Short mmCIF file of C-alpha atoms and ligand atoms in Angstrom, two decimals:
data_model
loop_
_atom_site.label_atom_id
_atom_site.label_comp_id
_atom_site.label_asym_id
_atom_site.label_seq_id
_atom_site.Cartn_x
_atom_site.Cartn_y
_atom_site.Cartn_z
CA UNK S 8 22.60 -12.76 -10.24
CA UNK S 9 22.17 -9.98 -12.27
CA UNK S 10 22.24 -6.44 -11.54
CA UNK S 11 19.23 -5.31 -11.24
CA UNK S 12 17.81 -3.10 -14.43
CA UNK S 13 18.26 0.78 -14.19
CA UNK S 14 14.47 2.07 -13.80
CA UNK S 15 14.85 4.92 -15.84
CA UNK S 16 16.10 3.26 -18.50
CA UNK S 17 13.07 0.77 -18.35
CA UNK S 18 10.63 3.69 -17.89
CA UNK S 19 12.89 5.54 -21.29
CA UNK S 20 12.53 2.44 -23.25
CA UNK S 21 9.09 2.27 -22.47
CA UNK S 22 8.05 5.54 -23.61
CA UNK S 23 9.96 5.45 -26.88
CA UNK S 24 8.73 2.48 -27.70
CA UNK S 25 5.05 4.05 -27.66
CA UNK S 26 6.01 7.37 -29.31
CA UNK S 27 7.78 5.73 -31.95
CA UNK S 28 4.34 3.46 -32.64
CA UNK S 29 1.97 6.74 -32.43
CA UNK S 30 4.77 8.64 -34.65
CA UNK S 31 5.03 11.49 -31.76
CA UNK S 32 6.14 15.26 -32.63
CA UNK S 33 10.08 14.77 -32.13
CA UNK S 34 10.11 17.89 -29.85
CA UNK S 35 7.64 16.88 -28.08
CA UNK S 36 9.19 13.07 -27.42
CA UNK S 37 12.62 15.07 -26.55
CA UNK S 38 10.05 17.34 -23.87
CA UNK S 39 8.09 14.17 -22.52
CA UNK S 40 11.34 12.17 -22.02
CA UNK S 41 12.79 14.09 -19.12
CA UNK S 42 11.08 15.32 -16.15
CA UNK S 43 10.06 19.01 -16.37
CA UNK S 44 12.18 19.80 -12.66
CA UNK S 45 13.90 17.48 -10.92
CA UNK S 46 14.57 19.15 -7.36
CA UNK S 47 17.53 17.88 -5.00
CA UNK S 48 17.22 19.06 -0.91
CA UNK S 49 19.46 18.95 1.75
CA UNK S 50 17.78 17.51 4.61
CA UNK S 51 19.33 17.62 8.07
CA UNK S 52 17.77 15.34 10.88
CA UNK S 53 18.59 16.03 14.55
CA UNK S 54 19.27 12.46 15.70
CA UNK S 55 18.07 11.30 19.40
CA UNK S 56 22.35 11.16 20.49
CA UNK S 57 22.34 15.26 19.61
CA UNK S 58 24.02 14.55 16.18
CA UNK S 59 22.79 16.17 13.01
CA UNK S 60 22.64 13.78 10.35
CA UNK S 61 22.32 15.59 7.08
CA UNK S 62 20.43 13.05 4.26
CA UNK S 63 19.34 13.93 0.18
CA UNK S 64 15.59 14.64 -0.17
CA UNK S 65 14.34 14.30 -3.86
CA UNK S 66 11.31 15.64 -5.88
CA UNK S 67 10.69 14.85 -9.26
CA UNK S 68 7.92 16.53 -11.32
CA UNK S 69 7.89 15.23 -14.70
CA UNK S 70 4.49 17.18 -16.28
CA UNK S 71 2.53 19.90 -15.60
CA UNK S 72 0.81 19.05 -18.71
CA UNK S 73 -2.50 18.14 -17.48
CA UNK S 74 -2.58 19.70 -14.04
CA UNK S 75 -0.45 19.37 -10.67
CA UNK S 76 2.15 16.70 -10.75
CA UNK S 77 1.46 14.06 -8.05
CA UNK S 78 2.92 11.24 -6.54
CA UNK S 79 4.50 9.75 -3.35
CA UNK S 80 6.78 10.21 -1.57
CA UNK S 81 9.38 7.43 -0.54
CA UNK S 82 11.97 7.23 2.30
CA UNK S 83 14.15 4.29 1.65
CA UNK S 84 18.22 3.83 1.31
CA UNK S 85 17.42 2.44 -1.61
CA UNK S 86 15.99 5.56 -3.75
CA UNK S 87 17.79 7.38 -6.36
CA UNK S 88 17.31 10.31 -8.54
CA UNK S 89 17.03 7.88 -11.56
CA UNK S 90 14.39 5.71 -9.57
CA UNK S 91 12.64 8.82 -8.49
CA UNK S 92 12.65 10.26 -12.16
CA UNK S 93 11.02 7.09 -13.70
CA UNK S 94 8.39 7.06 -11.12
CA UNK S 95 7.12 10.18 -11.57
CA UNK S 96 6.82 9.42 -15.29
CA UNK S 97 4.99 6.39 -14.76
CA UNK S 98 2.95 8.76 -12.93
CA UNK S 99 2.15 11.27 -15.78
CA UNK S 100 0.69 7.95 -17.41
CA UNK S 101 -0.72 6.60 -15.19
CA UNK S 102 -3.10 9.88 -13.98
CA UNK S 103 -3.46 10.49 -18.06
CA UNK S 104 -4.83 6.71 -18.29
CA UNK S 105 -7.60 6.72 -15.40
CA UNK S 106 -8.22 10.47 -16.83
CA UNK S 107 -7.56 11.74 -13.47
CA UNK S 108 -6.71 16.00 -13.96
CA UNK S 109 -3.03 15.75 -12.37
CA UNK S 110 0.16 15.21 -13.70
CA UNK S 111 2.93 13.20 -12.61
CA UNK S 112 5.91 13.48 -9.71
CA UNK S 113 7.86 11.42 -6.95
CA UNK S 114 9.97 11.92 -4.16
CA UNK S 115 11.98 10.27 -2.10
CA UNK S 116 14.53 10.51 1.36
CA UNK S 117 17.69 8.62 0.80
CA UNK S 118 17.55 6.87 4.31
CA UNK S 119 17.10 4.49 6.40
CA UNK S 120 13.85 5.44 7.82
CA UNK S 121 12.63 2.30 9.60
CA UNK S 122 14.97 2.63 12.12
CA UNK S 123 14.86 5.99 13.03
CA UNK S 124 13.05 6.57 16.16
CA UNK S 125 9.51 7.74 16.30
CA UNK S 126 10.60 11.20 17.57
CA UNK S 127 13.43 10.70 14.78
CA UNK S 128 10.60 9.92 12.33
CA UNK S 129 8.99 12.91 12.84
CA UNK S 130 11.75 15.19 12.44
CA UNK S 131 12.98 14.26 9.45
CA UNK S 132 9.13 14.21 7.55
CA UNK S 133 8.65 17.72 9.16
CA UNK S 134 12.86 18.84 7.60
CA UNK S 135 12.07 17.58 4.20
CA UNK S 136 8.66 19.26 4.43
CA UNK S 137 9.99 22.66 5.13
CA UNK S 138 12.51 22.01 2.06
CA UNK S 139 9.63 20.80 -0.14
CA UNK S 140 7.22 23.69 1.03
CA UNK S 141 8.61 26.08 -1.85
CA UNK S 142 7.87 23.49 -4.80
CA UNK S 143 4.80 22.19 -3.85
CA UNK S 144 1.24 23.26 -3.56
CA UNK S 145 -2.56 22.14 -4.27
CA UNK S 146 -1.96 23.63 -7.57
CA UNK S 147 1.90 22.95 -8.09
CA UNK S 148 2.57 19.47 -6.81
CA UNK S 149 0.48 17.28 -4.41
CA UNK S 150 2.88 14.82 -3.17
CA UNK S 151 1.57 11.39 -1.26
CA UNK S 152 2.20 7.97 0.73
CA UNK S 153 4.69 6.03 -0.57
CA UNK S 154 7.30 3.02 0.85
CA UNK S 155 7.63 3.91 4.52
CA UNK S 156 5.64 7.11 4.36
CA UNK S 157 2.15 6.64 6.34
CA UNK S 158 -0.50 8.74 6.85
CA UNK S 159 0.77 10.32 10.03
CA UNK S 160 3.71 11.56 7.65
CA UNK S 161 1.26 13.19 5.41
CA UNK S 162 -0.17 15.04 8.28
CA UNK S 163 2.98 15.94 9.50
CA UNK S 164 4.00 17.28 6.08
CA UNK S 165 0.39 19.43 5.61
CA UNK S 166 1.13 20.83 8.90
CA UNK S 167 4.81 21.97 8.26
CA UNK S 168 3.12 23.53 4.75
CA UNK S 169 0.43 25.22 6.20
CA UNK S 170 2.59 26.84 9.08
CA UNK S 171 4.71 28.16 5.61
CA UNK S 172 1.92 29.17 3.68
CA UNK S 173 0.09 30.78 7.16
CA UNK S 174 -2.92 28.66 7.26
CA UNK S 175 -4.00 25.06 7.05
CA UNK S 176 -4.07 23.99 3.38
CA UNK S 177 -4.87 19.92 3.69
CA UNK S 178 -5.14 19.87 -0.35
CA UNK S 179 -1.36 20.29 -0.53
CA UNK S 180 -0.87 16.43 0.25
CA UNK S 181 -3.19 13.21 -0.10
CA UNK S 182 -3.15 9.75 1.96
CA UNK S 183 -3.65 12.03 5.25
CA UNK S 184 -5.49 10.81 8.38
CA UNK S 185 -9.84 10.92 7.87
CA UNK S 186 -9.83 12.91 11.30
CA UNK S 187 -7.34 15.59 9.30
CA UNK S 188 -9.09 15.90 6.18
CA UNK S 189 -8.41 12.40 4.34
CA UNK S 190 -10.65 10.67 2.23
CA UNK S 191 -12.39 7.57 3.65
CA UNK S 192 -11.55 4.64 1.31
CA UNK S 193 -8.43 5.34 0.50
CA UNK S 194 -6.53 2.67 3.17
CA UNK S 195 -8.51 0.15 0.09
CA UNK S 196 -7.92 2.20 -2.90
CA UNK S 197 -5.07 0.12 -4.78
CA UNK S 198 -5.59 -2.95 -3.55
CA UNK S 199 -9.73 -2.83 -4.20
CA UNK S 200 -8.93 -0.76 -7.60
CA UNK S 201 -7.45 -3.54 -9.02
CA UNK S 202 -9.97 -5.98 -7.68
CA UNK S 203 -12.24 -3.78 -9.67
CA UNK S 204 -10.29 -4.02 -13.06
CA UNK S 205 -9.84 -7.60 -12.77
CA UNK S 206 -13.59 -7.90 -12.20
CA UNK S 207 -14.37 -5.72 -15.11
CA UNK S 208 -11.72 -7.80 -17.26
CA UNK S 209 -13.88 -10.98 -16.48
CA UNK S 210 -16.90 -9.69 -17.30
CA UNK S 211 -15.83 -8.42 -20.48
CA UNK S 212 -14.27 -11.81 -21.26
CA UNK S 213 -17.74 -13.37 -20.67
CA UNK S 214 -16.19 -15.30 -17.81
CA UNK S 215 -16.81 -15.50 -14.22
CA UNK S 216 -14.29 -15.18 -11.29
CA UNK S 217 -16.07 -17.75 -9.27
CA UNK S 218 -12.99 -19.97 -8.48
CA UNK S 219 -10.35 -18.57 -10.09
CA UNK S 220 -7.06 -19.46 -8.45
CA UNK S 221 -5.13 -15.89 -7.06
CA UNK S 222 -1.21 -16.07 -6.30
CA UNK S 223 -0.40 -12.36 -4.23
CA UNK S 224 3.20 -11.90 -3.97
CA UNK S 225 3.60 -9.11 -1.36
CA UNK S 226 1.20 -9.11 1.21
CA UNK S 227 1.06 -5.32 2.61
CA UNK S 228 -1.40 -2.47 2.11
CA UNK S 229 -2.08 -3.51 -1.79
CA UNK S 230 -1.87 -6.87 -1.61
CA UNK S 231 -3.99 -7.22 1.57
CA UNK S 232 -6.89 -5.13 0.02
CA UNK S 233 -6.72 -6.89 -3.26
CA UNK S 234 -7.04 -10.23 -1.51
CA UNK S 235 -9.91 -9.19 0.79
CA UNK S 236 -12.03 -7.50 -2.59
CA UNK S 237 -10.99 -10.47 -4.96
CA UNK S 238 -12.60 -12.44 -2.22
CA UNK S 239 -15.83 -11.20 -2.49
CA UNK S 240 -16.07 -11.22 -5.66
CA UNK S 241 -15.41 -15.11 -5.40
CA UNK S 242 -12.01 -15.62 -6.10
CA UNK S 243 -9.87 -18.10 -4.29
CA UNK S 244 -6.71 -16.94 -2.79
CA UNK S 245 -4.20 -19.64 -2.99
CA UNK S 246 -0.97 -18.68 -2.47
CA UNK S 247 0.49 -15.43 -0.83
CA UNK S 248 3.72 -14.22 0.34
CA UNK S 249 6.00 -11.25 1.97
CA UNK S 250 9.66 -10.15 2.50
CA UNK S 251 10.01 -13.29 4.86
CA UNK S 252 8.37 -15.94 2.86
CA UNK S 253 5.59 -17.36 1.35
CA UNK S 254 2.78 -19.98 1.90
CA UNK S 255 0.87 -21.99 -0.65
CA UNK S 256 -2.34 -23.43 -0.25
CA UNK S 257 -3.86 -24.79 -3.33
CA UNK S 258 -7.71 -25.41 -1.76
CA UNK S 259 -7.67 -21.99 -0.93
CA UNK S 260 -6.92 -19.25 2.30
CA UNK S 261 -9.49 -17.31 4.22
CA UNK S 262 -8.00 -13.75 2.90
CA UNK S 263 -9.49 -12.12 6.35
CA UNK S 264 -7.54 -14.87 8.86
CA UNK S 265 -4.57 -14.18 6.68
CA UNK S 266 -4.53 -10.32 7.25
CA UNK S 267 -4.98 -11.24 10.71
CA UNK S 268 -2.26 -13.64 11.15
CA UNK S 269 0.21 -11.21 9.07
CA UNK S 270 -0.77 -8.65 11.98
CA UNK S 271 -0.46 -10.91 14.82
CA UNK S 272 3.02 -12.59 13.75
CA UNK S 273 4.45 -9.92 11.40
CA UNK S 274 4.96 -12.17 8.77
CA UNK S 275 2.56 -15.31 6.64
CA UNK S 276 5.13 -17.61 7.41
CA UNK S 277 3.30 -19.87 9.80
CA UNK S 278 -0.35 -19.84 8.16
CA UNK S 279 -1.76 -23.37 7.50
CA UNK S 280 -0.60 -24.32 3.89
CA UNK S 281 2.80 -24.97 2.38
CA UNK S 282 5.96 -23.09 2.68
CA UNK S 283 7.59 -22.53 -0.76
CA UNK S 284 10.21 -20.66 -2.36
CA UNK S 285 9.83 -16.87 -3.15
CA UNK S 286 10.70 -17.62 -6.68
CA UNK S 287 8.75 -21.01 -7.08
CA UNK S 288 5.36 -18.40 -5.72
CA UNK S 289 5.43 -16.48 -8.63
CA UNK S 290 5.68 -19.77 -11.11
CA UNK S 291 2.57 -21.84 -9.26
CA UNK S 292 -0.17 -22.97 -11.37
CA UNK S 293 -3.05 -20.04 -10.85
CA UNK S 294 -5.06 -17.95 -12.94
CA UNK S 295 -4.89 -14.68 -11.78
CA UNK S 296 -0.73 -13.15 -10.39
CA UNK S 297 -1.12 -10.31 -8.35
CA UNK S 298 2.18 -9.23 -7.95
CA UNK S 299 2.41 -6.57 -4.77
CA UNK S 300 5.97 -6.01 -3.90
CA UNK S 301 8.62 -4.75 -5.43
CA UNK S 302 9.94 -3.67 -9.38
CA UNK S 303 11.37 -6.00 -11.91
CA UNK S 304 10.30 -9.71 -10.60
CA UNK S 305 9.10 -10.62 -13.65
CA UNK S 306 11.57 -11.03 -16.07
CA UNK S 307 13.35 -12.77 -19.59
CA UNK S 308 14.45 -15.68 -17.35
CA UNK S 309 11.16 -16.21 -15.54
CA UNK S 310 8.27 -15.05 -17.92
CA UNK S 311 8.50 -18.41 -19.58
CA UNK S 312 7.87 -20.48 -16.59
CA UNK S 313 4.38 -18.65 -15.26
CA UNK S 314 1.53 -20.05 -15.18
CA UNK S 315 -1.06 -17.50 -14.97
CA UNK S 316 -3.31 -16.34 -17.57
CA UNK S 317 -3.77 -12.75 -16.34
CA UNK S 318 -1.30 -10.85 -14.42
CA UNK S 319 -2.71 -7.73 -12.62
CA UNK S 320 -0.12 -5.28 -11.45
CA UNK S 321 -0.64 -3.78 -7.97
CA UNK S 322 3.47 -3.11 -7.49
CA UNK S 323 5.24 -0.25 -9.73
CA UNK S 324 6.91 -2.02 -12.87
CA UNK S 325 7.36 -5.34 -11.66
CA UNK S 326 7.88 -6.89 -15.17
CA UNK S 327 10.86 -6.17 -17.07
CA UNK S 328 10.33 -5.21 -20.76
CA UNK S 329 11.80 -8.59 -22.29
CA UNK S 330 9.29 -10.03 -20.08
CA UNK S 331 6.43 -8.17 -21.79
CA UNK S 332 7.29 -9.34 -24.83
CA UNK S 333 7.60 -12.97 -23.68
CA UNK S 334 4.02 -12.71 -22.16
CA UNK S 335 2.36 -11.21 -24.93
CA UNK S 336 3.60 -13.68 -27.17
CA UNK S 337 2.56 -16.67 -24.55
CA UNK S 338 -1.14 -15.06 -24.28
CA UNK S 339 -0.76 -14.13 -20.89
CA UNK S 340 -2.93 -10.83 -20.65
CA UNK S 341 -0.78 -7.83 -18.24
CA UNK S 342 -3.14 -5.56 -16.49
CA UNK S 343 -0.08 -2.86 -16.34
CA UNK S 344 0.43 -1.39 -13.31
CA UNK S 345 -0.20 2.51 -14.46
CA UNK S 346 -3.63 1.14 -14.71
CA UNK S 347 -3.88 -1.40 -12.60
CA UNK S 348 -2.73 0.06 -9.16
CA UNK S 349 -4.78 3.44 -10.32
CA UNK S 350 -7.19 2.93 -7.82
CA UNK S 351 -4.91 4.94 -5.02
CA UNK S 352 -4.41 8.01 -7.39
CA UNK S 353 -7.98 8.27 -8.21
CA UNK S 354 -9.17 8.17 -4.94
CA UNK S 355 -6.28 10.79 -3.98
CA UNK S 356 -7.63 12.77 -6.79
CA UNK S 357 -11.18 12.74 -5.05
CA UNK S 358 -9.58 13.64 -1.24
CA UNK S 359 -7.90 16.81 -3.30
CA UNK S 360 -11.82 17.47 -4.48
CA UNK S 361 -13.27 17.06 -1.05
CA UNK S 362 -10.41 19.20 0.31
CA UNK S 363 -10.70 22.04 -1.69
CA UNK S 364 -14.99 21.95 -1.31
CA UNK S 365 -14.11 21.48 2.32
CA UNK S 366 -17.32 18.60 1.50
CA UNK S 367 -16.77 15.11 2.99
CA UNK S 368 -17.91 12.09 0.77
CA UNK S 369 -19.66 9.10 2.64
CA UNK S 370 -17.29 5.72 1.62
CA UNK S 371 -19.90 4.02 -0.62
CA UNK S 372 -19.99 7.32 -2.72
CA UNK S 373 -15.71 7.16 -2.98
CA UNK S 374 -15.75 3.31 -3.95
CA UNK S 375 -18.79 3.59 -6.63
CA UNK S 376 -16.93 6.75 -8.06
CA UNK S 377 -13.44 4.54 -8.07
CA UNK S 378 -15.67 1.50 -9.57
CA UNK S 379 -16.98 3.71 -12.40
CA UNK S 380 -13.57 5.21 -13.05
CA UNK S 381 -11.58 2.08 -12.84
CA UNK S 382 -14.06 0.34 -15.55
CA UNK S 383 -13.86 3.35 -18.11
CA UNK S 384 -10.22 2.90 -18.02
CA UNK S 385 -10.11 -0.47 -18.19
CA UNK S 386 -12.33 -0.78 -21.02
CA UNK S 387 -10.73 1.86 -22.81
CA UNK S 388 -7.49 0.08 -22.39
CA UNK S 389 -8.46 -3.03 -23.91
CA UNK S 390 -10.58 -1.92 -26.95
CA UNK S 391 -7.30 -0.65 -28.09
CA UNK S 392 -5.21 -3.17 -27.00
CA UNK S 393 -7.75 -5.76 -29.12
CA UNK S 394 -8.59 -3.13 -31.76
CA UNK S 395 -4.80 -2.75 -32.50
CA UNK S 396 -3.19 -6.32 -30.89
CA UNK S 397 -0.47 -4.52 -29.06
CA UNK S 398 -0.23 -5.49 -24.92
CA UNK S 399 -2.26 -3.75 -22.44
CA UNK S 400 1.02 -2.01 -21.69
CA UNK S 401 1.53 -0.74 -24.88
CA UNK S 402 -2.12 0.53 -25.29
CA UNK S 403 -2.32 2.29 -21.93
CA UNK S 404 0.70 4.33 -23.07
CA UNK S 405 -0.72 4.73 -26.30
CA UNK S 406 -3.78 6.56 -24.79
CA UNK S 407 -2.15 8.45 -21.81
CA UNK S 408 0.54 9.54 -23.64
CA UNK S 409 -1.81 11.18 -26.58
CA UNK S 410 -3.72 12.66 -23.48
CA UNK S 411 -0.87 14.38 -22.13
CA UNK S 412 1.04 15.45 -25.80
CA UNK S 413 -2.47 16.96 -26.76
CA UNK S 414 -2.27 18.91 -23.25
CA UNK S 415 1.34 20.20 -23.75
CA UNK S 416 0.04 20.67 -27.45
CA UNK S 417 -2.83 23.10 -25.93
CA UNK S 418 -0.90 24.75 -23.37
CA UNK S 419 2.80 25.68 -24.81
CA UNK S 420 3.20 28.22 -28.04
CA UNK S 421 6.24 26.27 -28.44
CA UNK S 422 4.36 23.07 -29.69
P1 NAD V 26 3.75 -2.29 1.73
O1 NAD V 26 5.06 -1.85 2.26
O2 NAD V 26 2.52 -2.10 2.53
O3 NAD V 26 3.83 -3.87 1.37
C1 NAD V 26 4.86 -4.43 0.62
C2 NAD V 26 4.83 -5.93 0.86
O4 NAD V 26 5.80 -6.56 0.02
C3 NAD V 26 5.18 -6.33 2.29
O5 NAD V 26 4.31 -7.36 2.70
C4 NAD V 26 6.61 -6.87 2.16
O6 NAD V 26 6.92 -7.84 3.15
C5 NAD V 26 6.50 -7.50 0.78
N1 NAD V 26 7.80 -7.80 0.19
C6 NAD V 26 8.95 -7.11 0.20
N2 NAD V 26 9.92 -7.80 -0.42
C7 NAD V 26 9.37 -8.96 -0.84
C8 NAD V 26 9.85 -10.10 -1.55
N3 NAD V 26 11.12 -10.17 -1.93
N4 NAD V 26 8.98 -11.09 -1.82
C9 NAD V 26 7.70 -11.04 -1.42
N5 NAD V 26 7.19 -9.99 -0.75
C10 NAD V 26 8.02 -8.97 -0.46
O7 NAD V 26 3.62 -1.61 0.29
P2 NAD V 26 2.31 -1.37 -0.58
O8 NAD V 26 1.78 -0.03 -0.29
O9 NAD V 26 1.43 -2.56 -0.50
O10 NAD V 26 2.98 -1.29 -2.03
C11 NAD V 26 3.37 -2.45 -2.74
C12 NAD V 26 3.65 -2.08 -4.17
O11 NAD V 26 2.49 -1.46 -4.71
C13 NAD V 26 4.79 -1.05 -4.37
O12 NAD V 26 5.42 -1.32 -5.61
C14 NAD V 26 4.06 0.26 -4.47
O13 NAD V 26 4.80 1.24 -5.18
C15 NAD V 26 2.83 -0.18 -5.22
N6 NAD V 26 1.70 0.75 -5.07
C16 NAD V 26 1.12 0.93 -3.85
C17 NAD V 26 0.09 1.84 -3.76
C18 NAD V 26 -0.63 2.08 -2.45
O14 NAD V 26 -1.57 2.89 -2.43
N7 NAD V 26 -0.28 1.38 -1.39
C19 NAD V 26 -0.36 2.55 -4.88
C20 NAD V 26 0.25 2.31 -6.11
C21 NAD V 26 1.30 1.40 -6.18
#
């Protein structure tokens, strides 16, 4: 197997690759290709046997450009500066491409969080919280749910930052609890923002998505809501999967009984349909590949083999760059995930609004707000895309990063 492909240097190759096509400023490429503060944290954890563990908290914050940085925040072994760096670029794009007024960070807690202990779980969010308190704020940097990190984490971290600041300040995070000032819709926001841009994508095609044939590859919080919303709009789920396998089932599964099998049994193993390979899922005959998991699935070796015409990103850079290149060239049409899985920064964008006017929207309101936003974007995205025959990819960047070099343009004397 091989290793798997640095982030950073996907997310680096990404970006030059754009500001070499729009002929960027070279200071400004040199500014916009590393993150404007990268913090590092000591984080000590009590553990339940009396021991104090101490673990690495990160925060990136790669622009300020166009207003607070924002992102999640992930607790996983698995992060790394480098992974947390890249993120929080593809951040900065992806709040410049649904014209959202934040910019872009990440963070992460190098551990193994699942199998801490709930009281475990709670000191640790509420230690990296009082390390993060200083570099944060509803203004600075308005961190959010990520891998592992739920809303009760979010809570816990506005709590820990309004103790530090002297009052409650729920705008400091987004993804909290509705009863402690989150927004309602945003449990749907990816997963039904993306059900939204492949809707739009349809429409402007001139084609309906009565019928069309969905593969899901991750079946969690995104890929659940994209499932249930592509639904209703009258596509066909066919095949789905998670971490402990997947199930095909080419006339079609009831999105709804699979949700409620996945929370019954913990897994979709088991639904009615046939059990196939995680690699053959991604490679089944569909229309529409939704994939909802993890980064860099897609790649060189496997781009050739998929079927689908239109692949809609919910997951964070799950095709390799080769891969792009292969798909373009094949037709296949790549809803990229900075717009694509937008639909959960817009809608924390609009619990930051109802935060700071201490004003609560009703849910319709939030999803015909994400619905209007979503389709701008989208539309925007593909007139240049067509207008200049580049991949979706490509044209996103070409507009958010314009958005954001015209704000650091504005704001610095050094520009
Ligand atoms: P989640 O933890 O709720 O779900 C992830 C799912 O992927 C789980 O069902 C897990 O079993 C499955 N999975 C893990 N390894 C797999 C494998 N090898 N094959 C198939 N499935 C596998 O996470 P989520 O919130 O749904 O996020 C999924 C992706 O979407 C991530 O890349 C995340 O960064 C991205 N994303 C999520 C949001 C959001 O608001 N939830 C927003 C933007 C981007």
């Amino acid at each position: 197997m091989p290793d798997k492909p640095n982030t950073w240097d996907i997310a680096l190759r990404q970006f030059h690759e754009v500001a070499e096509l729009l002929n960027l400023d070279p200071g400004l490429r040199e500014y916009l290709s590393v993150p404007e503060a990268v913090h590092t944290f000591s984080v000590p954890v009590l553990r339940d046997n009396d021991e104090t563990h101490v673990f690495t908290g990160i925060r990136s914050q790669h622009s300020f450009a166009r207003g607070p940085a924002k992102g999640g925040l992930r607790f996983h072994p698995g992060v790394s500066i480098d992974e947390v760096k890249a993120l929080s670029m593809w951040m900065t794009w992806k709040t410049a491409v649904v014209n959202v007024p934040f910019g872009g960070g990440k963070g992460g807690l190098i551990c193994d969080y699942k199998s801490f202990s709930p009281r475990e779980k709670e000191r640790a969010a509420r230690s990296f919280a009082r390390r993060l308190t200083p570099v944060i704020g509803p203004e600075i940097d308005i961190p959010a749910p990520d891998v592992n990190t739920t809303p009760e984490v979010m809570a816990w971290i506005a709590d820990e930052y309004g103790h530090y600041i002297g009052h409650p300040e729920p705008a400091v995070i987004t993804g909290k609890p509705v009863d402690f000032g989150g927004s309602r819709g945003r449990d749907s926001a990816t997963g039904r923002g993306l059900a939204y841009c492949v809707d739009r994508y349809y429409h402007n095609t001139g084609k309906s998505l009565e019928g069309q044939r969905v593969v899901i590859q991750g079946f969690g919080n995104a890929g659940q809501w994209a499932a249930k919303v592509l639904t209703t709009m009258g596509a066909t789920i066919i095949a789905i999967s998670d971490s402990r396998g997947a199930v095909y089932a080419p006339e079609g599964l009831s999105a709804t009984g699979a949700i409620q099998h996945k929370l019954e049994s913990g897994q979709v193993a088991g639904m009615p349909g046939e059990e196939v390979k995680h690699e053959e899922l991604l490679e089944l005959d569909c229309d529409i590949l939704v994939p909802a998991a993890l980064e860099s699935v897609i790649t060189a070796e496997n781009a050739p083999r998929i079927k689908a015409k239109l692949i809609a990103e919910a997951a964070n850079g799950p095709t390799t760059p080769d891969a792009d290149t292969i798909l373009h060239d094949r037709g296949v049409v790549v809803i990229p995930d900075v717009l694509a899985n937008a639909g959960g920064v817009t809608v924390s964008y609009f619990e930051w609004v109802q935060n700071r006017q201490r004003y609560y929207w009703p849910e319709q309101k939030v999803f015909d707000r994400l619905q209007k936003g979503m389709r701008q974007a989208l539309d925007e995205v593909q007139d240049l895309a067509e207008s200049k025959n580049v991949p979706w990819r490509t044209a996103a960047y070409m507009l958010a990063i314009q958005r954001v070099a015209h704000a650091v343009e504005v704001n610095h004397p050094d520009f």
